[in-house]
C-alpha atoms as one frame of an Amber mdcrd trajectory, in Angstrom:
protein
  21.426 -18.952   4.758  18.448 -18.139   3.002  15.896 -20.230   5.970  17.473
 -18.112   8.596  16.013 -14.648   5.996  13.028 -16.940   5.824  12.790 -17.474
   9.860  13.419 -14.146  10.028  11.143 -12.763   7.243   8.269 -14.651   9.045
   9.003 -13.805  11.976   9.361  -9.379  11.654   5.914  -9.840   9.792   4.410
 -12.389  12.740   3.408  -9.234  15.241   1.134  -7.467  12.127   0.048 -10.590
  10.465  -1.588 -10.721  13.656  -4.315  -8.634  13.272  -6.931  -9.501  11.751
  -9.482  -8.221   8.932 -12.535  -6.661  10.445 -15.055  -7.831   7.428 -12.686
  -9.773   4.951 -12.085 -13.188   5.162  -9.093 -15.004   3.716 -11.456 -15.965
   0.091 -11.313 -12.728  -0.185  -8.199 -11.552  -0.899  -6.209 -15.545  -1.280
  -3.349 -14.267  -2.919  -2.651 -18.119  -4.140  -5.839 -16.332  -6.235  -5.955
 -12.628  -7.075  -1.844 -12.353  -7.467   0.788 -13.549  -9.834   4.295 -15.424
  -8.653   7.032 -12.837  -8.803   9.616 -13.260 -10.625  12.768 -14.859  -8.728
  15.920 -12.825  -8.225  18.142 -13.581 -11.539  15.286 -13.896 -13.797  15.402
 -12.460 -17.223  12.118 -10.349 -15.440  13.817  -9.307 -11.700  17.018  -9.132
 -13.509  15.388  -5.860 -15.504  13.092  -4.984 -12.401  16.528  -4.355 -10.756
  17.164  -2.737 -13.897  15.098  -0.554 -13.751  15.015   0.525  -9.753  18.576
   1.447 -10.619  17.957   3.414 -13.392  15.145   5.899 -10.639  18.384   5.565
  -8.003  20.509   7.723 -10.700  17.450   9.470 -11.555  16.055  11.157  -8.366
  16.540  14.014  -6.788  16.368  15.968  -3.875  12.833  16.480  -3.325  12.082
  13.782  -5.029  13.877  11.862  -2.298  12.727  13.791   0.480   8.819  13.228
  -0.245   9.559   9.281  -1.449  11.281   9.499   2.393   8.301  10.781   3.610
   5.360   8.606   1.630   7.336   5.751   3.429   7.177   6.857   6.937   3.450
   7.603   6.594   1.128   5.143   6.281  -2.600   6.587   6.869  -5.115   8.996
   4.803  -2.637  11.921   5.628  -1.265  11.236   2.511  -4.649  12.790   0.666
  -4.583  16.007   3.285  -3.196  17.932  -0.137  -5.977  16.864  -2.067  -9.112
  16.708   0.373  -8.283  20.465   2.135  -7.778  21.462   6.274 -11.572  19.171
   7.252 -10.273  16.877   6.662  -8.586  16.166  10.648  -9.331  12.660  11.186
  -9.160  13.513  15.145 -12.520  15.518  14.603 -13.417  12.882  12.245 -14.782
   9.725  14.132 -17.057   8.406  11.830 -14.222   8.376   9.212 -12.423   7.302
  11.023 -13.685   4.360  11.458 -14.107   3.886   7.668 -10.697   4.023   7.658
  -9.303   2.128  10.527 -11.110  -1.023   8.836  -9.706   0.047   5.636  -6.686
   0.168   7.507  -7.265  -3.430   9.519  -8.372  -5.057   5.914  -6.081  -4.474
   3.199  -3.152  -5.040   5.874  -4.338  -7.748   6.776  -4.074  -8.872   2.999
  -0.619  -7.394   2.262   0.738  -9.818   4.856  -1.087 -12.736   4.048   0.313
 -12.514   0.020   3.978 -11.236   2.039   4.175 -14.667   3.650   2.736 -16.209
   0.408   5.302 -15.226  -2.281   8.162 -15.089   0.350  10.060 -12.191  -2.288
  13.595 -10.857  -1.653  13.733  -7.380  -0.801  15.672  -5.217  -3.681  18.633
  -4.552  -1.730  18.608  -8.337   0.070  18.613  -8.997  -4.252  21.249  -6.141
  -4.790  23.987  -4.615  -1.503  24.349  -1.443  -3.141  20.526   0.149  -3.902
  20.497   2.920  -1.334  16.960   2.273  -0.107  15.589   4.819   2.764  15.639
   2.186   4.663  16.402  -1.740   4.974  14.808  -1.910   8.449  11.665  -3.808
   6.681  11.508  -7.900   7.308  14.345  -9.066   4.065  10.704 -11.775   2.189
   8.346  -8.692   2.595   8.533  -6.798  -0.621   5.855  -8.957  -3.236   3.614
  -7.269  -2.870   3.802  -3.385  -1.999   2.265  -2.781   1.585   1.796   1.194
   0.783   0.646   0.388  -2.016  -2.212  -1.603  -1.651  -2.783   0.706   1.636
  -2.515   4.024  -0.551  -5.105   2.028  -3.047  -7.621   0.541  -1.245  -8.300
   4.158   0.478  -8.087   5.489  -2.777 -10.600   3.360  -4.242 -13.140   4.520
  -1.191 -12.607   8.376  -0.890 -12.600   8.316  -4.681 -15.834   6.959  -4.828
 -16.770   9.697  -1.407 -15.629  12.770  -4.052 -15.535  11.552  -6.720 -14.976
  15.029  -7.493 -11.350  15.235  -6.492 -11.775  11.308  -7.804  -8.870  12.012
 -10.654  -7.314  13.992  -7.803  -6.721  11.318  -4.885  -6.129   8.256  -7.515
  -2.928  10.269  -9.449  -2.022  10.785  -5.847  -2.424   7.039  -4.844  -0.044
   6.397  -8.249   2.416   8.708  -6.506   2.247   7.704  -3.622   2.299   3.355
  -5.315   6.015   5.003  -7.235   7.845   6.716  -4.408   7.827   2.833  -3.260
  10.105   2.732  -6.732  11.987   5.656  -6.052  12.809   4.360  -2.123  14.509
   1.799  -3.402  11.809  -0.487  -1.551  10.636  -2.646  -4.309  10.549  -3.596
  -7.631   7.789  -2.713 -10.209   5.302  -5.747  -9.913   4.653  -5.005  -5.890
   3.446  -1.836  -6.463   0.885  -3.425  -9.005   1.276  -6.261  -6.722  -0.078
  -3.727  -4.569  -2.802  -1.871  -7.097  -4.363  -4.703  -7.449  -5.364  -5.972
  -4.224  -6.264  -2.723  -3.294  -7.973  -2.891  -5.660  -9.617  -6.235  -4.139
 -10.035  -4.636  -0.559 -12.166  -1.874  -1.766 -14.654  -3.784  -3.614 -14.910
  -6.008  -1.589 -15.022  -3.947   1.060 -17.774  -1.989  -0.911 -19.960  -4.606
  -1.310 -20.780  -5.008   2.826 -23.453  -4.282   4.340 -21.496  -4.030   7.492
 -18.677  -1.495   5.833 -21.426   0.535   4.216 -23.033   1.027   7.024 -19.340
   3.326   8.189 -19.114   5.111   4.677 -22.260   5.867   4.708 -21.421   7.316
   8.517 -18.624   9.075   6.862 -20.435  10.428   3.858 -22.323  12.086   6.396
 -19.665  13.989   8.322 -17.821  14.338   5.293 -21.216  16.174   3.998 -21.128
  18.249   7.477 -17.417  18.979   7.975 -18.208  21.193   4.529 -15.180  18.492
   2.892 -16.981  16.664   0.221 -19.957  17.998  -1.953 -24.047  16.001  -2.549
């Protein structure tokens, strides 16, 4: 059964993992160097994480669950739109859209490589009684959280672009990651690993000359649209 699950996980991840990063290389985000191994299913640490998910499930309200379900289905920069304002519409901001597409490609490649490396079971595989928002994701793709990786990678860059909104942006990234627990989609260490990986991706990109050309173009565009100030 374990071999079948491993094969299924690899097949389900393979399509998205084929997308090559734009600027980063595997050396920049090697999972074996950046992230600690997640706990095994029956370890005390994993048991404690599972207990936390049950406590969160018992305490969640219809409103918090609806918010978590929204975030579960939303994997793009719109999660920051309420902070940035109506002008933060990437359909009207091509340079900004290009920059965030680069971030998305690079962080997704990094997260998928880590998921395939660690092959941690999703919470509902460990305990089928959990009422997760969805059970359609690859069963061995829990670590790190892809949503958390995206939220922190995009949030770090956006916070650099808009320092006056930086705290609100990073708070939203935290909420976005925590909602993976509310949804029962990940364990605590999964979102912590996503925080690390997303931050590393953002920092490496902001040291890349080619990416910074995109960043500068996005900054100029956002200033012209009065989304950010000087």
